[in-house]
CSV table of C-alpha atoms and ligand atoms in Angstrom, one decimal:
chain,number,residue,atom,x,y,z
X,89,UNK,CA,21.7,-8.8,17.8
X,90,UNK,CA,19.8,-12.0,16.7
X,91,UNK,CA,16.9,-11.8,13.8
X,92,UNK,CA,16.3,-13.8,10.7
X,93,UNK,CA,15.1,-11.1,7.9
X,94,UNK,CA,13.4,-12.7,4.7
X,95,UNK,CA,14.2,-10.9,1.7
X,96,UNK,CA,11.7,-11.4,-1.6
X,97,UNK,CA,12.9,-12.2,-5.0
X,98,UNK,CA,12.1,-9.5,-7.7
X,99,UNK,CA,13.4,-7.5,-10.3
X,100,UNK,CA,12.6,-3.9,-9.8
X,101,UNK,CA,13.5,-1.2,-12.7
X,102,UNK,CA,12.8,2.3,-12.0
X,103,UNK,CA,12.5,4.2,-15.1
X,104,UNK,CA,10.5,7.7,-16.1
X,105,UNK,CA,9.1,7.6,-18.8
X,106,UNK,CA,10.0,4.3,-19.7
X,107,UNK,CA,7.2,2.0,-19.2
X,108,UNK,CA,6.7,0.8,-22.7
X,109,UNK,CA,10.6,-0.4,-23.4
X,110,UNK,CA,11.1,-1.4,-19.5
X,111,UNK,CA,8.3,-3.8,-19.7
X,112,UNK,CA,8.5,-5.3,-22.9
X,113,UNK,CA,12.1,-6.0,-21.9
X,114,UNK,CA,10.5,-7.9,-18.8
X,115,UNK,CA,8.4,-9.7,-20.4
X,116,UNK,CA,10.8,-10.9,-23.0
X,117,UNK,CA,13.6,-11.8,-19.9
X,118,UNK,CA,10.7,-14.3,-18.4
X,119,UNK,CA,10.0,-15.9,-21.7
X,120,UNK,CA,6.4,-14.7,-22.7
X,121,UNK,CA,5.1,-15.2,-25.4
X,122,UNK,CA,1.6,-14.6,-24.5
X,123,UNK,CA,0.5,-11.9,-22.1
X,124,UNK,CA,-2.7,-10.7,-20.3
X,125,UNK,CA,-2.6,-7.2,-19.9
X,126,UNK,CA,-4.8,-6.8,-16.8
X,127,UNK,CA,-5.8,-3.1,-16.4
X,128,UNK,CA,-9.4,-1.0,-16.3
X,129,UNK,CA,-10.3,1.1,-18.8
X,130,UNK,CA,-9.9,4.2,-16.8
X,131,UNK,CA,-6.4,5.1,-18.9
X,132,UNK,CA,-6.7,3.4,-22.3
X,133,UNK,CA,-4.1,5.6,-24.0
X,134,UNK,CA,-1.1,4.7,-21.6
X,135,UNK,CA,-2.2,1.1,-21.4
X,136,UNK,CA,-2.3,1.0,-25.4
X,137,UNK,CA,1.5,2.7,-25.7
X,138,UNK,CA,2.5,-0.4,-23.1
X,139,UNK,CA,0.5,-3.2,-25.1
X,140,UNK,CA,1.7,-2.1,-28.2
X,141,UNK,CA,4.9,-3.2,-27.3
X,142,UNK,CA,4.1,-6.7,-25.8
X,143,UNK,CA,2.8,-9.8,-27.4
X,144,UNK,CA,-0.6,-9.4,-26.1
X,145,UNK,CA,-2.8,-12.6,-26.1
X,146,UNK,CA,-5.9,-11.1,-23.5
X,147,UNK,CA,-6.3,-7.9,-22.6
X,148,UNK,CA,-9.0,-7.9,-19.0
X,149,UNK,CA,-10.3,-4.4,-18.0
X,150,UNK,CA,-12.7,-5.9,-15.5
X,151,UNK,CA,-10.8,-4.6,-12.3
X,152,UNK,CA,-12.8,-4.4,-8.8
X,153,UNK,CA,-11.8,-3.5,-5.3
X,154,UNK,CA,-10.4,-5.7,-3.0
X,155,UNK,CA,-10.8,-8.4,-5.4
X,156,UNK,CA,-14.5,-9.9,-5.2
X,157,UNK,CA,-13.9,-13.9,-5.4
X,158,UNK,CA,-16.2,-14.0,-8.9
X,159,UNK,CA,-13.8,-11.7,-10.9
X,160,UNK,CA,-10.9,-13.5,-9.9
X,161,UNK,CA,-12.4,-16.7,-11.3
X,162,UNK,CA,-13.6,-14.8,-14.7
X,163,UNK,CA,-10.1,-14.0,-14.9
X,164,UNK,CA,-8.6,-16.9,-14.9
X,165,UNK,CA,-11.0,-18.7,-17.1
X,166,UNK,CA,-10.2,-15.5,-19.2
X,167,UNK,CA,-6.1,-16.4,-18.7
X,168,UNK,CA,-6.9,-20.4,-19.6
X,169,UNK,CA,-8.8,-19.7,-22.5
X,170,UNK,CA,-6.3,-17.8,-23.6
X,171,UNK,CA,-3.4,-20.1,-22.8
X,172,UNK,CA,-1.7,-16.7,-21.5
X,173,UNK,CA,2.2,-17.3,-20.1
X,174,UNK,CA,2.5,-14.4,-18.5
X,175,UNK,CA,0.8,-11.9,-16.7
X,176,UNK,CA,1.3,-7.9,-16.7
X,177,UNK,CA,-1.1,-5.2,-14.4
X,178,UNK,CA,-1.1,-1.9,-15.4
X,179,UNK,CA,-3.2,0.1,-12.4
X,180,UNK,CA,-3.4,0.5,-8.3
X,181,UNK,CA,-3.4,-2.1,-5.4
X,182,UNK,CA,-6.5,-3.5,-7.2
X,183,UNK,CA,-5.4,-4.4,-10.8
X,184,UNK,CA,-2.2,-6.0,-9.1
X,185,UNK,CA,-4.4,-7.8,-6.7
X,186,UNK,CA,-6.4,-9.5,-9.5
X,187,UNK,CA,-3.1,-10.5,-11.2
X,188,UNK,CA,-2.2,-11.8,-7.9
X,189,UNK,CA,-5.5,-13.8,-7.7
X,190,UNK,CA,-4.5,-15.1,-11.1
X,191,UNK,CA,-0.8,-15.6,-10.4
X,192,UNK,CA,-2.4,-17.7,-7.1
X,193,UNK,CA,-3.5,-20.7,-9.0
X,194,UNK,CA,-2.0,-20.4,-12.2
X,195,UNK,CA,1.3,-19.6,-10.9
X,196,UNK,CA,1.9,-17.4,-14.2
X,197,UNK,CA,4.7,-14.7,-13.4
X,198,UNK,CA,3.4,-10.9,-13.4
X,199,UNK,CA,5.0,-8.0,-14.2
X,200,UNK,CA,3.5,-5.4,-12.4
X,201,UNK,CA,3.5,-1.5,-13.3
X,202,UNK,CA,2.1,0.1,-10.4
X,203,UNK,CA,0.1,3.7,-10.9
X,204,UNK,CA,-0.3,4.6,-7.4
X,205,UNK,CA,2.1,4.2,-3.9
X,206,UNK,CA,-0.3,1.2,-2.2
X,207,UNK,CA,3.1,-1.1,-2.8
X,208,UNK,CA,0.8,-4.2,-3.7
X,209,UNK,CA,3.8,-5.1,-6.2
X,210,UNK,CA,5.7,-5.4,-3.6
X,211,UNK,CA,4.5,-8.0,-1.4
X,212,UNK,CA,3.4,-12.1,-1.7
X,213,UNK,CA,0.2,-11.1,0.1
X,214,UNK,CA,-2.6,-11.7,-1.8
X,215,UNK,CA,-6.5,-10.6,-0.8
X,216,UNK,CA,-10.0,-12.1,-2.0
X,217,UNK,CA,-13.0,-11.2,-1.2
X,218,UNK,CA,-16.3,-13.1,-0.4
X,219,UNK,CA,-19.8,-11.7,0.7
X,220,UNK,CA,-17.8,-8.7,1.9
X,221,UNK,CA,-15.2,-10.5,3.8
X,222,UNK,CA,-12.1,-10.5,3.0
X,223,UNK,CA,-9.3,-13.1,3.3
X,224,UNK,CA,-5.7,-12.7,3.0
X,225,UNK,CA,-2.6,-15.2,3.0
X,226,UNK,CA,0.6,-14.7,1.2
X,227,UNK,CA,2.0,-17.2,-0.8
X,228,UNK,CA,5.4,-17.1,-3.2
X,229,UNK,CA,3.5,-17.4,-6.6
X,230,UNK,CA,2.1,-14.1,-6.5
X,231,UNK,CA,4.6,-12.2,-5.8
X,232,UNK,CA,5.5,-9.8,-9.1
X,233,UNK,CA,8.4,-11.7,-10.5
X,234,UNK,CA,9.4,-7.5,-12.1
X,235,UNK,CA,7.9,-4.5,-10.8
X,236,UNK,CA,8.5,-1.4,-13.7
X,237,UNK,CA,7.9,2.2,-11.6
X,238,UNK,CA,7.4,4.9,-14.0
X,239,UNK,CA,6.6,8.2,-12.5
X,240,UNK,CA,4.8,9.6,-15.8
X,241,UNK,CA,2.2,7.1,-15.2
X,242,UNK,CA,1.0,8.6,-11.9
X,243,UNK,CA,0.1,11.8,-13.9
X,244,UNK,CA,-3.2,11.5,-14.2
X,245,UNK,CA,-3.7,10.8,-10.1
X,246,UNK,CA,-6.2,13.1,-8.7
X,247,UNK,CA,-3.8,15.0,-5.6
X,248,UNK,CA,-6.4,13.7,-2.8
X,249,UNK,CA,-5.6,10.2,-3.9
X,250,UNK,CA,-2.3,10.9,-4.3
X,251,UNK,CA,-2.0,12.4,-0.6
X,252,UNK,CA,-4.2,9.1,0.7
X,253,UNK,CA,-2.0,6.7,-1.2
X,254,UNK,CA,1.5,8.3,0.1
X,255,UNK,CA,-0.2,8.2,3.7
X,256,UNK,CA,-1.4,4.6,2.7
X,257,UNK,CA,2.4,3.4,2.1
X,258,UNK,CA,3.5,6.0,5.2
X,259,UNK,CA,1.7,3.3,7.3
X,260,UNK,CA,3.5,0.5,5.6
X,261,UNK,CA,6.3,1.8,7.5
X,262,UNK,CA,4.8,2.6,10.6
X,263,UNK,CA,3.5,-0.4,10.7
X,264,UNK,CA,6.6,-2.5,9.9
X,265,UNK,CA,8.4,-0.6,13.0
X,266,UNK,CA,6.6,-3.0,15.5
X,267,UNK,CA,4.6,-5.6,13.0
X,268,UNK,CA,4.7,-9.4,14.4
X,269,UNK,CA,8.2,-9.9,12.4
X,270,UNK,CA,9.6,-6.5,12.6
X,271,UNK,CA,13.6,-6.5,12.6
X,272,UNK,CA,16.6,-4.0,12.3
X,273,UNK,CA,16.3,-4.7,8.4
X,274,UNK,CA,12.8,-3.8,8.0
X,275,UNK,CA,13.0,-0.4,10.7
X,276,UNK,CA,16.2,1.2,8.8
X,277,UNK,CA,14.1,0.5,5.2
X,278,UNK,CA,11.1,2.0,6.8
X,279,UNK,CA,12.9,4.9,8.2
X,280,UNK,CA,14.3,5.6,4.6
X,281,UNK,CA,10.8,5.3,2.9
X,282,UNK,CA,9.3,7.7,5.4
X,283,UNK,CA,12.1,10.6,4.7
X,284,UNK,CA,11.2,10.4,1.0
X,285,UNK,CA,8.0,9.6,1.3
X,286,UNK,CA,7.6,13.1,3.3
X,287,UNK,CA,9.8,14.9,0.7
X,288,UNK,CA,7.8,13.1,-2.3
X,289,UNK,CA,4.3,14.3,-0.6
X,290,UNK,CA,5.2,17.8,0.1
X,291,UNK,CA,6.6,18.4,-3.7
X,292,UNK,CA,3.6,16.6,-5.1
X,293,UNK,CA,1.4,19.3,-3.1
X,294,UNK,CA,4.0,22.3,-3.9
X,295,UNK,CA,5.7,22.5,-0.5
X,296,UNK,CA,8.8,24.6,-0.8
X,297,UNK,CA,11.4,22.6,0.2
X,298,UNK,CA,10.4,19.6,-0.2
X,299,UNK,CA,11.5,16.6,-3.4
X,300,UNK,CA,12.0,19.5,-5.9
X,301,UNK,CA,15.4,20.5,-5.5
X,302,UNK,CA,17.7,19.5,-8.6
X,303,UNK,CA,20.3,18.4,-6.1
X,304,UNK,CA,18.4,16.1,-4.3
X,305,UNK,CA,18.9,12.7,-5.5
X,306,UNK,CA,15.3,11.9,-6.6
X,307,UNK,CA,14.1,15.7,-7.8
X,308,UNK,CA,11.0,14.5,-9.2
X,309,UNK,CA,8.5,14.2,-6.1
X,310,UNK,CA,6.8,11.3,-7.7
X,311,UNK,CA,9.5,9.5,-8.3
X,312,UNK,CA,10.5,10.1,-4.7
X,313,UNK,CA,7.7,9.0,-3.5
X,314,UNK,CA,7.3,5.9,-5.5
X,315,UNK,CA,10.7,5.0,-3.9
X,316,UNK,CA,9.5,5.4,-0.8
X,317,UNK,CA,6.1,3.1,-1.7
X,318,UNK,CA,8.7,0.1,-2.3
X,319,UNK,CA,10.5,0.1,0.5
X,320,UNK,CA,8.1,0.8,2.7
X,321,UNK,CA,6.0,-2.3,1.4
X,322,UNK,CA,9.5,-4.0,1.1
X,323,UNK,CA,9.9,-3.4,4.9
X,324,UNK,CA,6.0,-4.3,5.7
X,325,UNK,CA,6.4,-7.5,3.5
X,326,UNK,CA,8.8,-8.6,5.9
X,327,UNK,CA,7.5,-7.0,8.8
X,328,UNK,CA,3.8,-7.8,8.4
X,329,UNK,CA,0.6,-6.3,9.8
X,330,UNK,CA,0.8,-5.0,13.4
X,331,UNK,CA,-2.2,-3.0,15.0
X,332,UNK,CA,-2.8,-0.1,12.2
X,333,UNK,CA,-3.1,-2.7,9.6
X,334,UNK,CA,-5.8,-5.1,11.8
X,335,UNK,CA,-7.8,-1.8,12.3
X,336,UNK,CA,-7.9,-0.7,8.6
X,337,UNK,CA,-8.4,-4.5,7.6
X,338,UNK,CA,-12.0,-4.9,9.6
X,339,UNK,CA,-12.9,-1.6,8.8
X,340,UNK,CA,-12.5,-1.4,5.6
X,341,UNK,CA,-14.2,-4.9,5.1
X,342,UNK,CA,-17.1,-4.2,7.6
X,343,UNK,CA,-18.2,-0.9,6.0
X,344,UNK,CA,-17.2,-1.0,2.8
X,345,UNK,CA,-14.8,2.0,3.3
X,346,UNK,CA,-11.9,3.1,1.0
X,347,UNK,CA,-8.4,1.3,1.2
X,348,UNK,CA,-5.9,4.3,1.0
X,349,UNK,CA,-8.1,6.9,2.8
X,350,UNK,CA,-8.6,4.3,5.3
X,351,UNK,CA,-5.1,3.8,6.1
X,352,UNK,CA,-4.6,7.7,6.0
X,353,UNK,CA,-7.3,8.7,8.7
X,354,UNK,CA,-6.0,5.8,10.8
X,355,UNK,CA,-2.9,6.2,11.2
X,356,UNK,CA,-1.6,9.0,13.6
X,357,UNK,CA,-4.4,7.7,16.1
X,358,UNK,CA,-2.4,4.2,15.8
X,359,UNK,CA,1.1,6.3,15.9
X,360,UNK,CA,-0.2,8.2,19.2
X,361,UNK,CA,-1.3,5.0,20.9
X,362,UNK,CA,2.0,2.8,20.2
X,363,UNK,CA,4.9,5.5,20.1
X,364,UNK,CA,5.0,6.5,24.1
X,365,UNK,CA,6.1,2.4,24.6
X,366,UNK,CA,8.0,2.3,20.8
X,367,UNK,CA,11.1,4.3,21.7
X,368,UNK,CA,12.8,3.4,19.1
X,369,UNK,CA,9.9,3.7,16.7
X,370,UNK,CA,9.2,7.2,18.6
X,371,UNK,CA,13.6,7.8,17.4
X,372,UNK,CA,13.4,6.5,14.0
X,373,UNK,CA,9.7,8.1,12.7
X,374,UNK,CA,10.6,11.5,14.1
X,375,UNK,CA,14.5,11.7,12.8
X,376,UNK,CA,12.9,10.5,9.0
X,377,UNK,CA,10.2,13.1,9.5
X,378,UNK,CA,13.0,15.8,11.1
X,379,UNK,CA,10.4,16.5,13.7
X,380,UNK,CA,10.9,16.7,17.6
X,381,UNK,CA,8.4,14.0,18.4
X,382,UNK,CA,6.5,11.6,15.8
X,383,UNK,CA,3.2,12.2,16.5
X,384,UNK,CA,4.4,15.8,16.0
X,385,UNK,CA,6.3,15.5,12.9
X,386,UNK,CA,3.1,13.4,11.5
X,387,UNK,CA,0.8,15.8,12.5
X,388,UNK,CA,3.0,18.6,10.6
X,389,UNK,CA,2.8,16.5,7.2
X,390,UNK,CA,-1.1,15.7,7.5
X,391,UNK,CA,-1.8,19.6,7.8
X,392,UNK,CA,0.8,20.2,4.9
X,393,UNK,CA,-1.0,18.2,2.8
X,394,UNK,CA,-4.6,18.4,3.9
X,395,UNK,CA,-5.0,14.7,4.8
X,396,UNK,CA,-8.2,13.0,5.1
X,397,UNK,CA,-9.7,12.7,8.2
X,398,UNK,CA,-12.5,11.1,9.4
X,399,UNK,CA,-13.9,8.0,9.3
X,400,UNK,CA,-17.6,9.3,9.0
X,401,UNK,CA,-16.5,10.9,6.2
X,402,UNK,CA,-16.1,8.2,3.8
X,403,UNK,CA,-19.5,6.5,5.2
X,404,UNK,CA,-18.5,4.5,8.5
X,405,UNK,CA,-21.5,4.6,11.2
X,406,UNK,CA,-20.9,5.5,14.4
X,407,UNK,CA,-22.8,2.3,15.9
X,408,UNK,CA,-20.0,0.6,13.5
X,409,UNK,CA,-17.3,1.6,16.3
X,410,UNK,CA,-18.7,-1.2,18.9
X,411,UNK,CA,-19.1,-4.0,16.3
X,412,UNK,CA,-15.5,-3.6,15.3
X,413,UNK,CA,-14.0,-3.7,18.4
X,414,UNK,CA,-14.3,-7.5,19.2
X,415,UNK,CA,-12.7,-8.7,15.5
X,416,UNK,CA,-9.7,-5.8,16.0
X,417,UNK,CA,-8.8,-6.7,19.3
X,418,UNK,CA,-8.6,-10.6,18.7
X,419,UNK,CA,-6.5,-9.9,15.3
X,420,UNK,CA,-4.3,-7.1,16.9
X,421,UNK,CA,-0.6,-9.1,17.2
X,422,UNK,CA,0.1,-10.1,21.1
X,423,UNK,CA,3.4,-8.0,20.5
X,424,UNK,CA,1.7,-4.6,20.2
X,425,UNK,CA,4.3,-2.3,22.0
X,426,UNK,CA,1.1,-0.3,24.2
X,427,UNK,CA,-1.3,-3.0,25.4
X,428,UNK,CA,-4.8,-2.8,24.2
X,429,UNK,CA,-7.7,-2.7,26.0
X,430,UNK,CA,-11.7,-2.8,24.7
X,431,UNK,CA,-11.6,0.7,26.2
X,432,UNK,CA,-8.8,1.8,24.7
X,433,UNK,CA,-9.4,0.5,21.2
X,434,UNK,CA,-13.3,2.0,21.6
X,435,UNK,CA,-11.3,5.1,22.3
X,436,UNK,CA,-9.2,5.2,19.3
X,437,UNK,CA,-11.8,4.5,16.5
X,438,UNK,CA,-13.9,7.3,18.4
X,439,UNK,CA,-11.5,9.0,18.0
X,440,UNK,CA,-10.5,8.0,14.2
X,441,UNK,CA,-14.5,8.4,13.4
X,442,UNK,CA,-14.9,11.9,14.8
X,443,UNK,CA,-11.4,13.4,13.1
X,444,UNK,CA,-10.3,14.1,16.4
X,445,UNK,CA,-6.5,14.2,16.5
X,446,UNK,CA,-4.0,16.8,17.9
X,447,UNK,CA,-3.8,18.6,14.3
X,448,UNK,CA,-6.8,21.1,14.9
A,120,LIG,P1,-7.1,1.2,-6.4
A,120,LIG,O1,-6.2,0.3,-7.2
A,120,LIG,O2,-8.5,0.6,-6.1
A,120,LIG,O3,-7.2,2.6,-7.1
A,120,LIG,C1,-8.1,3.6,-6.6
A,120,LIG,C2,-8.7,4.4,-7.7
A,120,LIG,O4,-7.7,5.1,-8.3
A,120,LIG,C3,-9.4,3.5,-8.8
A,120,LIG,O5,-10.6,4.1,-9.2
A,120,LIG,C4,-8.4,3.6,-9.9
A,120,LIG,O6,-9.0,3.4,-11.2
A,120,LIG,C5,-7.8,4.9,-9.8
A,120,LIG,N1,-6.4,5.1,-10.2
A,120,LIG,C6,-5.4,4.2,-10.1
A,120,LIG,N2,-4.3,4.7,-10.6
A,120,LIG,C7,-4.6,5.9,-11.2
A,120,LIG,C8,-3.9,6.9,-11.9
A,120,LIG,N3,-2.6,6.8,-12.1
A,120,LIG,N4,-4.6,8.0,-12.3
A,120,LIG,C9,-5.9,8.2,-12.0
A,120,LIG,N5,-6.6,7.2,-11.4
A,120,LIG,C10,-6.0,6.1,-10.9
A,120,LIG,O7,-6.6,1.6,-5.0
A,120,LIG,P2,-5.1,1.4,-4.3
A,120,LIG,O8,-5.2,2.2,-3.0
A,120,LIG,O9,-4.0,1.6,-5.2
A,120,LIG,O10,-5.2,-0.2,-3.9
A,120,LIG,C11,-6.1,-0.6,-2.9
A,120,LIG,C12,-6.2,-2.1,-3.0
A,120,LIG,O11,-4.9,-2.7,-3.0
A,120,LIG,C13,-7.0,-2.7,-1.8
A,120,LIG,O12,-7.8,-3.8,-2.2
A,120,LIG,C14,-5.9,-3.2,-0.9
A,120,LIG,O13,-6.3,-4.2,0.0
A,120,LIG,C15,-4.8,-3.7,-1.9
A,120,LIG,N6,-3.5,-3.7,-1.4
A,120,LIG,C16,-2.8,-4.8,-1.2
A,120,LIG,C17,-1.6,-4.9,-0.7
A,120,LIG,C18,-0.9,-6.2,-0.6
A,120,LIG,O14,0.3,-6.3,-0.2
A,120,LIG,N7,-1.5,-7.3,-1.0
A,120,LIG,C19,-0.9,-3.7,-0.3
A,120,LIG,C20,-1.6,-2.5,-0.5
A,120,LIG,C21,-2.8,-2.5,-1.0
């Protein structure tokens, strides 16, 4: 066996519940004195309980998707002005991203309390958006010096996001079977994230045998599947963006077209296309999802919990399926396990667009 596996730096506390104590404590460990509380104003009342608690010197509720290039520089003008040392995001993939943007050229620690599974937290990959394109990089300043998980603040997440988000961090591990950098590390993490990620989405929509049994050792199926959000972006960190994660990328900067819902209609028509030359991939995704086959055992989840799927559905124009097939195929890795082919990527957005998959 011969691999080199990077492991990131963090301090990750896992508490229900416990937001308000579990931060403050973080805060305090990194030596802040003055914090911007970076979160929209879409949950006042919890972001209040966790401010009340820290010495807040800013608080920024100006929080946009995929992080245009002009809020992340109001923000940190915001942060300067306000001679903040340290930096905590209360919200989804897009309130950590704009602390990220901050963190990027401030280098001000964050502490991020994540409220849905997109694993942002997780990761030194940072996004910013101009004119609709977006560019990513990673970079060791913004990676969340502590991440605090509390379940209770994913209360108030409407089910379909809920079900988009856990499919969202689902591909994470996919993804980080074959990504460019994909090791034995990153596969067994993955393989652990998709069992509870299935067990966490099938309690969250009421399955019966799913996270809710008081003997499992996560009961609660948020909590479950928050623990499968970190390590899968944990494993996709590492593993970094293979094919399903090029797709979503164009796509979702092309049209416009919602990050976790994306990544949720996307990603059995990615799974179907690599697993016949992934065997091991095929093993590990089917044994986590205790299904005969993956695409099967995928396909089994998706109809439990009424997945999204089709990219026409969230706004994505059929003529868009040609223009995106020339900036996929040039960022789709060279180590792809099934070779791809303008045909065959043509194909699979078709297919992604229409809903077509093996589950009707
Ligand atoms: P998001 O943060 O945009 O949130 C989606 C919607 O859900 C928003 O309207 C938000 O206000 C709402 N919301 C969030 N938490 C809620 C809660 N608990 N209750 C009710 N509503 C809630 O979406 P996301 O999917 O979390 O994140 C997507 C963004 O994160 C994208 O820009 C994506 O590129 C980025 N991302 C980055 C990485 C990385 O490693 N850098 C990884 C994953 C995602």
């Amino acid at each position: 066996m011969r691999f080199t596996h990077r492991t990131l730096p963090q301090r990750v506390v896992f508490g229900a519940g416990d937001a308000p104590a579990a931060v403050a404590a973080e805060v305090s460990a990194l030596g802040g004195t003055r914090a911007m509380l970076i979160a929209s104003a879409r949950d006042a009342a919890q972001v209040d309980r966790i401010a009340a608690d820290i010495p807040v010197a800013l608080r920024h509720e100006e929080v946009v998707m995929h992080v245009p290039v002009d809020v992340a520089e109001r923000a940190r003008t915001a942060a300067a002005a306000a001679r903040v040392d340290v930096l905590v995001s209360v919200g989804g993939g897009s309130t950590t991203g704009l602390a990220k943007a901050v963190a990027l050229t401030t280098g001000l620690p964050i502490v991020a309390v994540p409220t849905t599974y997109a694993g942002s937290e997780a990761t030194d990959v940072w996004g910013l958006t101009t004119d609709g394109v977006k560019t990513t990089g990673s970079d060791p300043r913004v990676l969340p010096a502590s991440v605090v998980y509390d379940a209770a603040l994913l209360s108030s997440l409407p089910r379909e996001l809920s079900v988009s988000s856990g499919l969202n961090a689902l591909a994470h591990c996919v993804d980080a079977m074959w990504g460019p950098r994909a090791d034995p590390i990153d596969r067994a993490l993955a393989e652990e994230a998709i069992r509870a990620l299935r067990a966490g989405l099938l309690g969250l929509v009421g399955e019966a045998g799913a996270a809710t049994d008081p003997a499992a050792e996560h009961p609660d199926p948020v909590e479950e599947t928050l623990y499968g959000a970190y390590l899968s972006a944990t494993a996709f960190a590492s593993a970094g963006s293979g094919m399903h994660h090029k797709i979503c990328h164009v796509l979702g900067g092309l049209y416009d077209l919602p990050h976790a819902q994306t990544h949720a209609v996307v990603l059995p028509h990615v799974l179907a296309f690599n697993a016949p030359n992934a065997p091991e991939a095929e093993r590990r995704i089917a044994r986590a999802l205790g299904s005969a086959t993956a695409t099967a055992g995928l396909a089994a989840l998706r109809r439990s919990v009424d997945a999204p799927r089709a990219l026409r559905d969230y706004g994505m124009p059929e003529s868009g399926i040609e223009a995106a097939v020339p900036p996929i195929l040039a960022a789709i890795p060279a180590n792809n396990p099934t070779p791809v082919t303008p045909e065959g990527l043509a194909a699979l957005l078709g297919d992604a667009w229409r809903g077509t998959t093996d589950e009707q």
